[in-house]
mmCIF file of C-alpha atoms in Angstrom:
data_model
loop_
_atom_site.group_PDB
_atom_site.id
_atom_site.type_symbol
_atom_site.label_atom_id
_atom_site.label_comp_id
_atom_site.label_asym_id
_atom_site.label_seq_id
_atom_site.Cartn_x
_atom_site.Cartn_y
_atom_site.Cartn_z
ATOM 1 C CA UNK A 1015 -24.808 0.275 -8.441
ATOM 2 C CA UNK A 1016 -21.216 -0.815 -8.522
ATOM 3 C CA UNK A 1017 -18.748 -2.351 -5.984
ATOM 4 C CA UNK A 1018 -15.736 -0.281 -6.966
ATOM 5 C CA UNK A 1019 -14.382 2.187 -4.263
ATOM 6 C CA UNK A 1020 -15.904 5.316 -4.304
ATOM 7 C CA UNK A 1021 -15.936 8.166 -2.002
ATOM 8 C CA UNK A 1022 -19.064 8.904 -0.486
ATOM 9 C CA UNK A 1023 -22.228 9.784 1.585
ATOM 10 C CA UNK A 1024 -23.851 7.823 3.140
ATOM 11 C CA UNK A 1025 -27.193 9.556 4.032
ATOM 12 C CA UNK A 1026 -31.488 8.667 5.578
ATOM 13 C CA UNK A 1027 -29.805 6.798 7.621
ATOM 14 C CA UNK A 1028 -29.793 5.666 11.686
ATOM 15 C CA UNK A 1029 -26.717 5.790 13.136
ATOM 16 C CA UNK A 1030 -25.382 2.967 15.555
ATOM 17 C CA UNK A 1031 -21.666 4.813 16.835
ATOM 18 C CA UNK A 1032 -19.837 4.375 19.159
ATOM 19 C CA UNK A 1033 -20.950 6.868 21.389
ATOM 20 C CA UNK A 1034 -24.945 5.674 20.604
ATOM 21 C CA UNK A 1035 -27.110 6.005 18.038
ATOM 22 C CA UNK A 1036 -27.494 9.053 15.933
ATOM 23 C CA UNK A 1037 -30.857 9.473 13.938
ATOM 24 C CA UNK A 1038 -31.334 11.262 10.741
ATOM 25 C CA UNK A 1039 -27.450 10.791 10.327
ATOM 26 C CA UNK A 1040 -24.835 10.188 7.944
ATOM 27 C CA UNK A 1041 -21.842 8.848 7.029
ATOM 28 C CA UNK A 1042 -18.933 10.107 4.784
ATOM 29 C CA UNK A 1043 -16.861 8.075 3.565
ATOM 30 C CA UNK A 1044 -12.686 8.157 1.630
ATOM 31 C CA UNK A 1045 -11.474 5.156 0.543
ATOM 32 C CA UNK A 1046 -11.869 2.577 2.245
ATOM 33 C CA UNK A 1047 -12.040 4.866 5.758
ATOM 34 C CA UNK A 1048 -14.930 6.229 7.235
ATOM 35 C CA UNK A 1049 -13.500 10.860 7.176
ATOM 36 C CA UNK A 1050 -17.454 11.617 9.582
ATOM 37 C CA UNK A 1051 -20.285 11.187 11.132
ATOM 38 C CA UNK A 1052 -23.373 12.554 12.537
ATOM 39 C CA UNK A 1053 -26.217 14.460 11.738
ATOM 40 C CA UNK A 1054 -26.403 13.996 8.121
ATOM 41 C CA UNK A 1055 -26.768 18.280 7.071
ATOM 42 C CA UNK A 1056 -23.873 18.890 8.574
ATOM 43 C CA UNK A 1057 -21.697 15.340 7.703
ATOM 44 C CA UNK A 1058 -23.456 16.300 4.094
ATOM 45 C CA UNK A 1059 -22.151 19.431 4.419
ATOM 46 C CA UNK A 1060 -18.490 18.689 5.064
ATOM 47 C CA UNK A 1061 -18.464 16.357 2.716
ATOM 48 C CA UNK A 1062 -19.898 18.385 -0.588
ATOM 49 C CA UNK A 1063 -17.424 21.429 0.983
ATOM 50 C CA UNK A 1064 -14.396 18.838 -0.356
ATOM 51 C CA UNK A 1065 -15.674 17.884 -3.764
ATOM 52 C CA UNK A 1066 -17.170 14.806 -2.986
ATOM 53 C CA UNK A 1067 -21.582 14.869 -4.096
ATOM 54 C CA UNK A 1068 -22.369 10.878 -4.776
ATOM 55 C CA UNK A 1069 -24.930 10.172 -1.969
ATOM 56 C CA UNK A 1070 -26.457 7.153 -0.882
ATOM 57 C CA UNK A 1071 -29.293 6.644 0.373
ATOM 58 C CA UNK A 1072 -30.849 4.474 3.337
ATOM 59 C CA UNK A 1073 -33.847 4.927 3.540
ATOM 60 C CA UNK A 1074 -33.961 5.739 7.319
ATOM 61 C CA UNK A 1075 -31.992 2.181 7.793
ATOM 62 C CA UNK A 1076 -30.180 1.087 11.269
ATOM 63 C CA UNK A 1077 -26.534 1.393 10.548
ATOM 64 C CA UNK A 1078 -23.920 -0.112 12.112
ATOM 65 C CA UNK A 1079 -20.443 -2.554 11.815
ATOM 66 C CA UNK A 1080 -20.769 -5.738 10.201
ATOM 67 C CA UNK A 1081 -20.526 -8.575 11.704
ATOM 68 C CA UNK A 1082 -17.757 -10.810 13.554
ATOM 69 C CA UNK A 1083 -17.622 -14.396 13.762
ATOM 70 C CA UNK A 1084 -15.353 -15.904 15.542
ATOM 71 C CA UNK A 1085 -15.987 -19.474 14.762
ATOM 72 C CA UNK A 1086 -15.452 -20.172 11.216
ATOM 73 C CA UNK A 1087 -14.455 -22.791 9.076
ATOM 74 C CA UNK A 1088 -14.519 -22.952 5.531
ATOM 75 C CA UNK A 1089 -14.034 -25.614 4.899
ATOM 76 C CA UNK A 1090 -15.993 -27.429 7.257
ATOM 77 C CA UNK A 1091 -15.911 -31.242 6.447
ATOM 78 C CA UNK A 1092 -18.027 -33.278 9.765
ATOM 79 C CA UNK A 1093 -19.045 -36.661 9.393
ATOM 80 C CA UNK A 1094 -21.225 -38.160 6.595
ATOM 81 C CA UNK A 1095 -22.225 -37.687 3.387
ATOM 82 C CA UNK A 1096 -21.656 -33.727 3.081
ATOM 83 C CA UNK A 1097 -19.212 -33.595 4.913
ATOM 84 C CA UNK A 1098 -17.270 -36.302 2.401
ATOM 85 C CA UNK A 1099 -17.642 -34.427 -0.907
ATOM 86 C CA UNK A 1100 -15.630 -31.736 0.617
ATOM 87 C CA UNK A 1101 -12.632 -34.263 2.098
ATOM 88 C CA UNK A 1102 -12.385 -35.778 -1.734
ATOM 89 C CA UNK A 1103 -11.719 -31.910 -3.024
ATOM 90 C CA UNK A 1104 -8.289 -32.175 -4.834
ATOM 91 C CA UNK A 1105 -6.815 -28.211 -3.865
ATOM 92 C CA UNK A 1106 -8.388 -26.366 -6.677
ATOM 93 C CA UNK A 1107 -11.922 -27.223 -6.071
ATOM 94 C CA UNK A 1108 -10.471 -26.599 -2.294
ATOM 95 C CA UNK A 1109 -10.234 -22.910 -2.691
ATOM 96 C CA UNK A 1110 -12.734 -22.024 -5.249
ATOM 97 C CA UNK A 1111 -15.184 -23.704 -2.524
ATOM 98 C CA UNK A 1112 -13.300 -21.592 0.267
ATOM 99 C CA UNK A 1113 -13.826 -18.684 -1.846
ATOM 100 C CA UNK A 1114 -17.633 -19.235 -2.450
ATOM 101 C CA UNK A 1115 -18.531 -19.712 0.805
ATOM 102 C CA UNK A 1116 -16.090 -15.927 1.897
ATOM 103 C CA UNK A 1117 -18.485 -14.938 -1.169
ATOM 104 C CA UNK A 1118 -21.418 -15.626 0.525
ATOM 105 C CA UNK A 1119 -20.531 -14.245 4.021
ATOM 106 C CA UNK A 1120 -19.320 -11.353 2.849
ATOM 107 C CA UNK A 1121 -23.352 -10.798 1.703
ATOM 108 C CA UNK A 1122 -24.515 -12.031 5.131
ATOM 109 C CA UNK A 1123 -23.354 -9.121 6.464
ATOM 110 C CA UNK A 1124 -20.311 -10.331 7.893
ATOM 111 C CA UNK A 1125 -17.838 -8.697 7.287
ATOM 112 C CA UNK A 1126 -14.690 -10.017 9.522
ATOM 113 C CA UNK A 1127 -13.828 -13.949 10.425
ATOM 114 C CA UNK A 1128 -11.954 -15.521 12.290
ATOM 115 C CA UNK A 1129 -11.034 -18.397 11.155
ATOM 116 C CA UNK A 1130 -9.883 -21.742 13.419
ATOM 117 C CA UNK A 1131 -8.678 -24.652 11.509
ATOM 118 C CA UNK A 1132 -9.248 -24.867 7.634
ATOM 119 C CA UNK A 1133 -7.499 -27.243 5.559
ATOM 120 C CA UNK A 1134 -4.215 -27.503 3.279
ATOM 121 C CA UNK A 1135 -3.393 -24.198 4.226
ATOM 122 C CA UNK A 1136 -5.788 -22.620 2.254
ATOM 123 C CA UNK A 1137 -6.934 -19.914 4.640
ATOM 124 C CA UNK A 1138 -4.179 -17.837 3.734
ATOM 125 C CA UNK A 1139 -3.850 -18.007 0.327
ATOM 126 C CA UNK A 1140 -7.405 -16.498 0.740
ATOM 127 C CA UNK A 1141 -6.642 -13.958 2.797
ATOM 128 C CA UNK A 1142 -3.959 -12.655 0.512
ATOM 129 C CA UNK A 1143 -6.443 -12.879 -2.678
ATOM 130 C CA UNK A 1144 -9.353 -10.895 -0.656
ATOM 131 C CA UNK A 1145 -6.338 -8.536 0.773
ATOM 132 C CA UNK A 1146 -5.922 -8.213 -2.956
ATOM 133 C CA UNK A 1147 -8.781 -7.651 -3.976
ATOM 134 C CA UNK A 1148 -9.364 -10.550 -6.619
ATOM 135 C CA UNK A 1149 -11.690 -11.906 -4.237
ATOM 136 C CA UNK A 1150 -14.955 -10.795 -2.937
ATOM 137 C CA UNK A 1151 -14.897 -11.587 0.742
ATOM 138 C CA UNK A 1152 -14.557 -10.499 5.000
ATOM 139 C CA UNK A 1153 -11.188 -9.543 7.075
ATOM 140 C CA UNK A 1154 -9.753 -12.774 7.688
ATOM 141 C CA UNK A 1155 -8.317 -13.559 10.840
ATOM 142 C CA UNK A 1156 -6.768 -17.584 11.379
ATOM 143 C CA UNK A 1157 -5.206 -19.853 12.884
ATOM 144 C CA UNK A 1158 -4.099 -22.102 10.536
ATOM 145 C CA UNK A 1159 -4.206 -25.018 11.314
ATOM 146 C CA UNK A 1160 -5.759 -26.285 15.123
ATOM 147 C CA UNK A 1161 -2.764 -28.774 17.207
ATOM 148 C CA UNK A 1162 -4.556 -31.678 18.152
ATOM 149 C CA UNK A 1163 -2.412 -34.621 20.498
ATOM 150 C CA UNK A 1164 -1.956 -37.551 17.873
ATOM 151 C CA UNK A 1165 -6.049 -39.557 17.299
ATOM 152 C CA UNK A 1166 -7.214 -35.948 18.929
ATOM 153 C CA UNK A 1167 -10.644 -34.373 17.988
ATOM 154 C CA UNK A 1168 -9.924 -33.025 14.627
ATOM 155 C CA UNK A 1169 -6.781 -35.504 14.028
ATOM 156 C CA UNK A 1170 -8.836 -36.806 10.639
ATOM 157 C CA UNK A 1171 -8.660 -33.782 8.429
ATOM 158 C CA UNK A 1172 -6.090 -31.312 7.073
ATOM 159 C CA UNK A 1173 -7.228 -28.975 9.697
ATOM 160 C CA UNK A 1174 -5.065 -30.019 12.092
ATOM 161 C CA UNK A 1175 -1.033 -30.921 12.991
ATOM 162 C CA UNK A 1176 -0.958 -34.296 14.735
ATOM 163 C CA UNK A 1177 1.428 -32.780 17.832
ATOM 164 C CA UNK A 1178 2.797 -34.459 20.667
ATOM 165 C CA UNK A 1179 4.876 -33.582 23.955
ATOM 166 C CA UNK A 1180 5.786 -30.435 25.130
ATOM 167 C CA UNK A 1181 8.643 -29.674 22.855
ATOM 168 C CA UNK A 1182 6.076 -31.198 19.555
ATOM 169 C CA UNK A 1183 3.469 -28.124 20.393
ATOM 170 C CA UNK A 1184 5.593 -25.893 20.813
ATOM 171 C CA UNK A 1185 6.827 -26.905 16.756
ATOM 172 C CA UNK A 1186 3.641 -26.732 16.034
ATOM 173 C CA UNK A 1187 2.599 -23.222 17.436
ATOM 174 C CA UNK A 1188 5.802 -22.145 15.013
ATOM 175 C CA UNK A 1189 5.166 -23.624 12.221
ATOM 176 C CA UNK A 1190 1.208 -21.743 11.837
ATOM 177 C CA UNK A 1191 3.037 -18.109 13.301
ATOM 178 C CA UNK A 1192 5.856 -19.336 9.874
ATOM 179 C CA UNK A 1193 2.509 -20.295 7.701
ATOM 180 C CA UNK A 1194 1.177 -16.149 8.810
ATOM 181 C CA UNK A 1195 -1.704 -17.294 11.894
ATOM 182 C CA UNK A 1196 -2.652 -14.194 13.922
ATOM 183 C CA UNK A 1197 -3.405 -16.815 16.846
ATOM 184 C CA UNK A 1198 -3.482 -20.519 17.020
ATOM 185 C CA UNK A 1199 -6.372 -22.852 17.972
ATOM 186 C CA UNK A 1200 -5.491 -25.618 19.967
ATOM 187 C CA UNK A 1201 -7.338 -28.885 20.804
ATOM 188 C CA UNK A 1202 -7.839 -29.498 24.574
ATOM 189 C CA UNK A 1203 -10.764 -31.909 25.340
ATOM 190 C CA UNK A 1204 -12.712 -34.421 23.148
ATOM 191 C CA UNK A 1205 -16.411 -33.280 21.406
ATOM 192 C CA UNK A 1206 -19.031 -33.615 19.293
ATOM 193 C CA UNK A 1207 -17.638 -34.956 15.898
ATOM 194 C CA UNK A 1208 -15.326 -37.034 17.251
ATOM 195 C CA UNK A 1209 -16.820 -40.729 17.047
ATOM 196 C CA UNK A 1210 -13.972 -41.943 19.906
ATOM 197 C CA UNK A 1211 -13.898 -39.629 22.421
ATOM 198 C CA UNK A 1212 -16.526 -37.852 24.843
ATOM 199 C CA UNK A 1213 -16.905 -34.293 25.321
ATOM 200 C CA UNK A 1214 -15.485 -34.798 28.447
ATOM 201 C CA UNK A 1215 -11.955 -36.252 27.386
ATOM 202 C CA UNK A 1216 -8.774 -34.562 28.069
ATOM 203 C CA UNK A 1217 -6.522 -35.080 25.441
ATOM 204 C CA UNK A 1218 -3.591 -32.721 26.685
ATOM 205 C CA UNK A 1219 -1.148 -32.733 29.901
ATOM 206 C CA UNK A 1220 -0.067 -29.919 31.660
ATOM 207 C CA UNK A 1221 2.899 -29.684 30.029
ATOM 208 C CA UNK A 1222 1.661 -29.421 26.435
ATOM 209 C CA UNK A 1223 -1.282 -26.296 27.068
ATOM 210 C CA UNK A 1224 1.348 -24.563 28.865
ATOM 211 C CA UNK A 1225 3.874 -25.512 26.299
ATOM 212 C CA UNK A 1226 1.502 -23.781 23.829
ATOM 213 C CA UNK A 1227 0.410 -20.851 25.342
ATOM 214 C CA UNK A 1228 4.073 -19.616 26.599
ATOM 215 C CA UNK A 1229 4.966 -20.248 23.056
ATOM 216 C CA UNK A 1230 2.304 -18.638 21.270
ATOM 217 C CA UNK A 1231 2.765 -15.677 23.586
ATOM 218 C CA UNK A 1232 6.222 -15.017 23.390
ATOM 219 C CA UNK A 1233 5.644 -14.782 19.776
ATOM 220 C CA UNK A 1234 2.539 -12.310 20.573
ATOM 221 C CA UNK A 1235 -0.416 -14.650 19.254
ATOM 222 C CA UNK A 1236 -3.074 -15.489 22.212
ATOM 223 C CA UNK A 1237 -4.150 -19.455 21.694
ATOM 224 C CA UNK A 1238 -7.911 -20.628 22.146
ATOM 225 C CA UNK A 1239 -8.911 -23.779 22.229
ATOM 226 C CA UNK A 1240 -11.905 -26.477 21.797
ATOM 227 C CA UNK A 1241 -12.904 -27.523 25.403
ATOM 228 C CA UNK A 1242 -16.046 -29.000 26.482
ATOM 229 C CA UNK A 1243 -15.134 -30.055 30.439
ATOM 230 C CA UNK A 1244 -14.946 -27.049 33.633
ATOM 231 C CA UNK A 1245 -11.447 -29.349 35.076
ATOM 232 C CA UNK A 1246 -9.681 -29.151 31.853
ATOM 233 C CA UNK A 1247 -10.800 -25.332 30.465
ATOM 234 C CA UNK A 1248 -9.662 -24.152 34.714
ATOM 235 C CA UNK A 1249 -6.201 -25.753 33.971
ATOM 236 C CA UNK A 1250 -6.050 -24.226 30.941
ATOM 237 C CA UNK A 1251 -7.495 -21.018 32.072
ATOM 238 C CA UNK A 1252 -4.846 -21.066 35.445
ATOM 239 C CA UNK A 1253 -1.930 -21.287 32.490
ATOM 240 C CA UNK A 1254 -2.896 -18.320 31.144
ATOM 241 C CA UNK A 1255 -5.353 -19.536 28.137
ATOM 242 C CA UNK A 1256 -7.535 -16.380 25.394
ATOM 243 C CA UNK A 1257 -10.943 -18.172 24.832
ATOM 244 C CA UNK A 1258 -12.701 -20.961 25.260
ATOM 245 C CA UNK A 1259 -14.636 -22.152 22.405
ATOM 246 C CA UNK A 1260 -18.152 -24.350 22.899
ATOM 247 C CA UNK A 1261 -17.510 -24.383 26.924
ATOM 248 C CA UNK A 1262 -19.737 -27.053 27.287
ATOM 249 C CA UNK A 1263 -19.813 -28.169 30.751
ATOM 250 C CA UNK A 1264 -19.046 -24.894 32.317
ATOM 251 C CA UNK A 1265 -19.422 -24.452 36.439
ATOM 252 C CA UNK A 1266 -19.616 -21.417 38.572
ATOM 253 C CA UNK A 1267 -16.183 -21.465 40.147
ATOM 254 C CA UNK A 1268 -14.849 -22.029 36.361
ATOM 255 C CA UNK A 1269 -17.023 -19.398 34.569
ATOM 256 C CA UNK A 1270 -16.408 -16.898 37.844
ATOM 257 C CA UNK A 1271 -12.236 -17.630 36.944
ATOM 258 C CA UNK A 1272 -12.004 -16.952 32.789
ATOM 259 C CA UNK A 1273 -14.515 -13.574 34.786
ATOM 260 C CA UNK A 1274 -11.220 -12.440 36.990
ATOM 261 C CA UNK A 1275 -8.000 -13.569 33.753
ATOM 262 C CA UNK A 1276 -10.261 -11.958 31.258
ATOM 263 C CA UNK A 1277 -10.525 -15.224 29.221
ATOM 264 C CA UNK A 1278 -13.775 -14.634 26.967
ATOM 265 C CA UNK A 1279 -15.886 -17.314 25.841
ATOM 266 C CA UNK A 1280 -17.486 -18.214 22.051
ATOM 267 C CA UNK A 1281 -20.439 -20.650 22.761
ATOM 268 C CA UNK A 1282 -21.052 -21.948 19.949
ATOM 269 C CA UNK A 1283 -24.875 -22.678 20.624
ATOM 270 C CA UNK A 1284 -25.588 -24.002 17.402
ATOM 271 C CA UNK A 1285 -23.834 -26.551 18.090
ATOM 272 C CA UNK A 1286 -26.278 -28.863 20.008
ATOM 273 C CA UNK A 1287 -29.498 -27.613 18.461
ATOM 274 C CA UNK A 1288 -29.170 -27.654 14.870
ATOM 275 C CA UNK A 1289 -30.084 -31.575 13.802
ATOM 276 C CA UNK A 1290 -32.043 -29.381 10.571
ATOM 277 C CA UNK A 1291 -27.551 -29.358 9.627
ATOM 278 C CA UNK A 1292 -26.744 -32.126 10.486
ATOM 279 C CA UNK A 1293 -29.936 -33.695 8.886
ATOM 280 C CA UNK A 1294 -28.797 -31.996 5.592
ATOM 281 C CA UNK A 1295 -25.279 -33.432 5.552
ATOM 282 C CA UNK A 1296 -25.953 -36.827 6.572
ATOM 283 C CA UNK A 1297 -23.956 -36.546 9.937
ATOM 284 C CA UNK A 1298 -24.179 -39.932 11.170
ATOM 285 C CA UNK A 1299 -26.564 -40.554 14.266
ATOM 286 C CA UNK A 1300 -24.120 -40.722 16.661
ATOM 287 C CA UNK A 1301 -23.021 -37.157 16.005
ATOM 288 C CA UNK A 1302 -26.517 -36.525 16.208
ATOM 289 C CA UNK A 1303 -26.804 -37.243 19.699
ATOM 290 C CA UNK A 1304 -24.499 -36.221 21.303
ATOM 291 C CA UNK A 1305 -25.219 -32.484 20.114
ATOM 292 C CA UNK A 1306 -28.607 -33.510 21.108
ATOM 293 C CA UNK A 1307 -28.209 -34.113 24.312
ATOM 294 C CA UNK A 1308 -25.478 -31.793 25.226
ATOM 295 C CA UNK A 1309 -27.550 -29.285 24.161
ATOM 296 C CA UNK A 1310 -29.506 -28.488 28.111
ATOM 297 C CA UNK A 1311 -25.950 -28.726 29.501
ATOM 298 C CA UNK A 1312 -24.476 -26.243 27.307
ATOM 299 C CA UNK A 1313 -27.032 -23.722 27.726
ATOM 300 C CA UNK A 1314 -26.953 -23.802 31.633
ATOM 301 C CA UNK A 1315 -22.599 -23.705 30.760
ATOM 302 C CA UNK A 1316 -23.888 -20.897 29.035
ATOM 303 C CA UNK A 1317 -25.957 -18.481 31.930
ATOM 304 C CA UNK A 1318 -23.248 -19.680 34.047
ATOM 305 C CA UNK A 1319 -20.434 -18.100 32.212
ATOM 306 C CA UNK A 1320 -23.033 -14.908 31.438
ATOM 307 C CA UNK A 1321 -24.125 -14.713 35.572
ATOM 308 C CA UNK A 1322 -19.951 -14.309 36.023
ATOM 309 C CA UNK A 1323 -19.250 -11.761 33.736
ATOM 310 C CA UNK A 1324 -17.694 -13.830 31.248
ATOM 311 C CA UNK A 1325 -17.077 -11.822 28.450
ATOM 312 C CA UNK A 1326 -19.217 -13.795 25.552
ATOM 313 C CA UNK A 1327 -18.354 -13.237 21.700
ATOM 314 C CA UNK A 1328 -19.977 -14.527 18.622
ATOM 315 C CA UNK A 1329 -19.118 -17.409 16.569
ATOM 316 C CA UNK A 1330 -21.498 -20.172 14.479
ATOM 317 C CA UNK A 1331 -19.305 -23.039 13.635
ATOM 318 C CA UNK A 1332 -21.052 -23.557 10.965
ATOM 319 C CA UNK A 1333 -20.930 -21.399 8.146
ATOM 320 C CA UNK A 1334 -21.360 -18.232 8.736
ATOM 321 C CA UNK A 1335 -23.794 -18.092 5.498
ATOM 322 C CA UNK A 1336 -25.146 -21.290 6.512
ATOM 323 C CA UNK A 1337 -29.306 -20.665 5.990
ATOM 324 C CA UNK A 1338 -30.821 -22.151 8.454
ATOM 325 C CA UNK A 1339 -33.333 -21.517 10.307
ATOM 326 C CA UNK A 1340 -34.796 -18.695 8.598
ATOM 327 C CA UNK A 1341 -31.977 -16.982 8.110
ATOM 328 C CA UNK A 1342 -28.103 -17.457 8.327
ATOM 329 C CA UNK A 1343 -26.218 -19.531 10.510
ATOM 330 C CA UNK A 1344 -24.536 -16.227 12.172
ATOM 331 C CA UNK A 1345 -27.939 -14.287 13.144
ATOM 332 C CA UNK A 1346 -29.009 -17.668 14.177
ATOM 333 C CA UNK A 1347 -26.354 -17.356 16.854
ATOM 334 C CA UNK A 1348 -26.756 -13.897 17.300
ATOM 335 C CA UNK A 1349 -29.943 -14.448 18.401
ATOM 336 C CA UNK A 1350 -30.087 -17.863 20.245
ATOM 337 C CA UNK A 1351 -26.857 -16.099 22.731
ATOM 338 C CA UNK A 1352 -29.595 -12.615 22.673
ATOM 339 C CA UNK A 1353 -32.636 -15.179 24.083
ATOM 340 C CA UNK A 1354 -29.895 -17.090 26.684
ATOM 341 C CA UNK A 1355 -29.421 -14.044 28.868
ATOM 342 C CA UNK A 1356 -27.522 -11.920 26.935
ATOM 343 C CA UNK A 1357 -29.635 -8.676 25.409
ATOM 344 C CA UNK A 1358 -29.923 -7.292 22.638
ATOM 345 C CA UNK A 1359 -27.318 -4.051 23.285
ATOM 346 C CA UNK A 1360 -24.990 -6.386 24.378
ATOM 347 C CA UNK A 1361 -25.212 -9.183 21.727
ATOM 348 C CA UNK A 1362 -24.609 -6.437 19.141
ATOM 349 C CA UNK A 1363 -21.456 -5.949 21.186
ATOM 350 C CA UNK A 1364 -20.918 -9.285 21.014
ATOM 351 C CA UNK A 1365 -20.836 -9.354 17.512
ATOM 352 C CA UNK A 1366 -18.463 -6.451 16.861
ATOM 353 C CA UNK A 1367 -16.426 -4.542 19.209
ATOM 354 C CA UNK A 1368 -16.500 -7.310 21.031
ATOM 355 C CA UNK A 1369 -14.231 -9.302 19.407
ATOM 356 C CA UNK A 1370 -12.617 -6.913 17.136
ATOM 357 C CA UNK A 1371 -11.040 -6.144 20.731
ATOM 358 C CA UNK A 1372 -10.285 -9.590 21.825
ATOM 359 C CA UNK A 1373 -8.551 -9.607 17.473
ATOM 360 C CA UNK A 1374 -6.327 -6.733 17.876
ATOM 361 C CA UNK A 1375 -8.147 -4.718 15.684
ATOM 362 C CA UNK A 1376 -10.442 -1.746 17.900
ATOM 363 C CA UNK A 1377 -8.163 0.640 15.913
ATOM 364 C CA UNK A 1378 -9.367 -0.186 12.732
ATOM 365 C CA UNK A 1379 -12.914 -1.708 13.067
ATOM 366 C CA UNK A 1380 -15.558 -3.199 15.241
ATOM 367 C CA UNK A 1381 -17.419 0.979 15.582
ATOM 368 C CA UNK A 1382 -19.446 3.324 12.804
ATOM 369 C CA UNK A 1383 -16.356 6.506 13.534
ATOM 370 C CA UNK A 1384 -14.287 8.648 12.237
ATOM 371 C CA UNK A 1385 -10.648 6.371 11.497
ATOM 372 C CA UNK A 1386 -12.744 3.239 11.227
ATOM 373 C CA UNK A 1387 -12.798 1.105 8.288
ATOM 374 C CA UNK A 1388 -16.381 1.450 6.345
ATOM 375 C CA UNK A 1389 -17.752 -2.136 7.101
ATOM 376 C CA UNK A 1390 -20.845 -1.494 6.960
ATOM 377 C CA UNK A 1391 -24.493 -3.149 6.927
ATOM 378 C CA UNK A 1392 -27.671 -1.409 6.780
ATOM 379 C CA UNK A 1393 -31.030 -3.307 7.999
ATOM 380 C CA UNK A 1394 -34.895 -1.176 8.228
ATOM 381 C CA UNK A 1395 -35.716 -3.178 12.227
ATOM 382 C CA UNK A 1396 -33.510 -2.088 15.702
ATOM 383 C CA UNK A 1397 -30.642 -4.343 16.628
ATOM 384 C CA UNK A 1398 -31.093 -2.634 20.491
ATOM 385 C CA UNK A 1399 -34.403 -3.869 20.502
ATOM 386 C CA UNK A 1400 -34.458 -7.066 19.221
ATOM 387 C CA UNK A 1401 -31.338 -10.012 17.820
ATOM 388 C CA UNK A 1402 -33.253 -11.169 14.812
ATOM 389 C CA UNK A 1403 -33.274 -7.261 13.283
ATOM 390 C CA UNK A 1404 -30.169 -9.156 11.839
ATOM 391 C CA UNK A 1405 -32.258 -11.159 9.383
ATOM 392 C CA UNK A 1406 -33.593 -8.253 7.499
ATOM 393 C CA UNK A 1407 -30.142 -6.901 6.888
ATOM 394 C CA UNK A 1408 -30.315 -5.596 3.170
ATOM 395 C CA UNK A 1409 -26.865 -3.306 1.936
ATOM 396 C CA UNK A 1410 -23.686 -4.434 2.401
ATOM 397 C CA UNK A 1411 -20.460 -1.837 2.628
ATOM 398 C CA UNK A 1412 -16.538 -3.320 2.773
ATOM 399 C CA UNK A 1413 -13.986 -1.439 3.261
ATOM 400 C CA UNK A 1414 -15.654 1.664 0.945
ATOM 401 C CA UNK A 1415 -17.737 -0.337 -1.475
ATOM 402 C CA UNK A 1416 -20.784 -1.632 -1.538
ATOM 403 C CA UNK A 1417 -21.119 -5.102 -2.375
ATOM 404 C CA UNK A 1418 -25.028 -5.311 -1.370
ATOM 405 C CA UNK A 1419 -27.851 -2.970 -2.124
ATOM 406 C CA UNK A 1420 -31.600 -5.011 -2.094
ATOM 407 C CA UNK A 1421 -33.007 -1.593 -2.897
ATOM 408 C CA UNK A 1422 -31.434 -1.569 -6.560
ATOM 409 C CA UNK A 1423 -30.960 -5.065 -6.849
ATOM 410 C CA UNK A 1424 -27.461 -5.203 -6.750
ATOM 411 C CA UNK A 1425 -24.961 -8.124 -5.032
ATOM 412 C CA UNK A 1426 -21.192 -8.950 -5.753
ATOM 413 C CA UNK A 1427 -21.643 -12.303 -7.664
#
């Protein structure tokens, strides 16, 4: 097996297409896109007639689009010894560290990521390298550096940009757009990782939040906000916010407002239930306690959002590939989302087409349909029966290239 781009037909599969599941199915891949999908006999015959005779058998596996992780930090450095190791990296070490994380992310079946604060604009170089085929990794949509007030959440790192006042935040938005940002990330409240703040600490005034949203929208960029308390979220949603990260303390009325305005939620449930991860990184006790203590309210907030009809999207905050509780962080987050009231079918949507629609990329990604990029993953269990099926991902294709095949022992190294 190799990862060279070759026309092929994926056969002996059960494919979950945009129109529903197709058993005994085949997917014809030409170049980096899907040419046809449907009953195996029909699709294979058309492919052979066109001269594409290479076939890849998947042994009856379920095939879905690759997963999309909407809250990614490939340069994450939390307080503690593990985070200090990343903080101390020079630019060359950091680039290689992020490239390795991108490769590992792709191999676990995450074929698209949304980066929501990365150090030193290294994410743009990584995106260019992946697009050019020099580095294996997922498709990257990125916010560049997140915008934060002086001393605000995450101000300690080079993955944020301190800005104050409406004019300062407008300049901050423009600076990220200039660098190549696909979206804008802003911190509007405190959070778990800030020692001198609380989750409920307001960090921007209304005119500052308005300046971020208006400026970003004028440049055709959506805005997502790190936010915890309901009242701060409500203000931002009224001003046109496109997405909330975390949403630790939502109330029914605020969740209803989000649903009415079309503001999505990336709940990152792992953030308040990852004691093992924090211990591994040597995270200080104050942060562990704040995280775990916020857990019950966080889960209640998530349930409130679901009940109100808020669109929820998959995002782990932990590195997508991180080995955690018997799987990787992306799948574990999806399991929490499904168990928290979403269910497996809606969890599949929250991990594929939902994020892609938010990113404005539904013409190219998110479903197994002709014309879409051939970003596919395969597993033996049915993901419509349980989100835990993704624990068994054993085959990954990205843009028509097979990058992992457990049956043959192949994986991009």
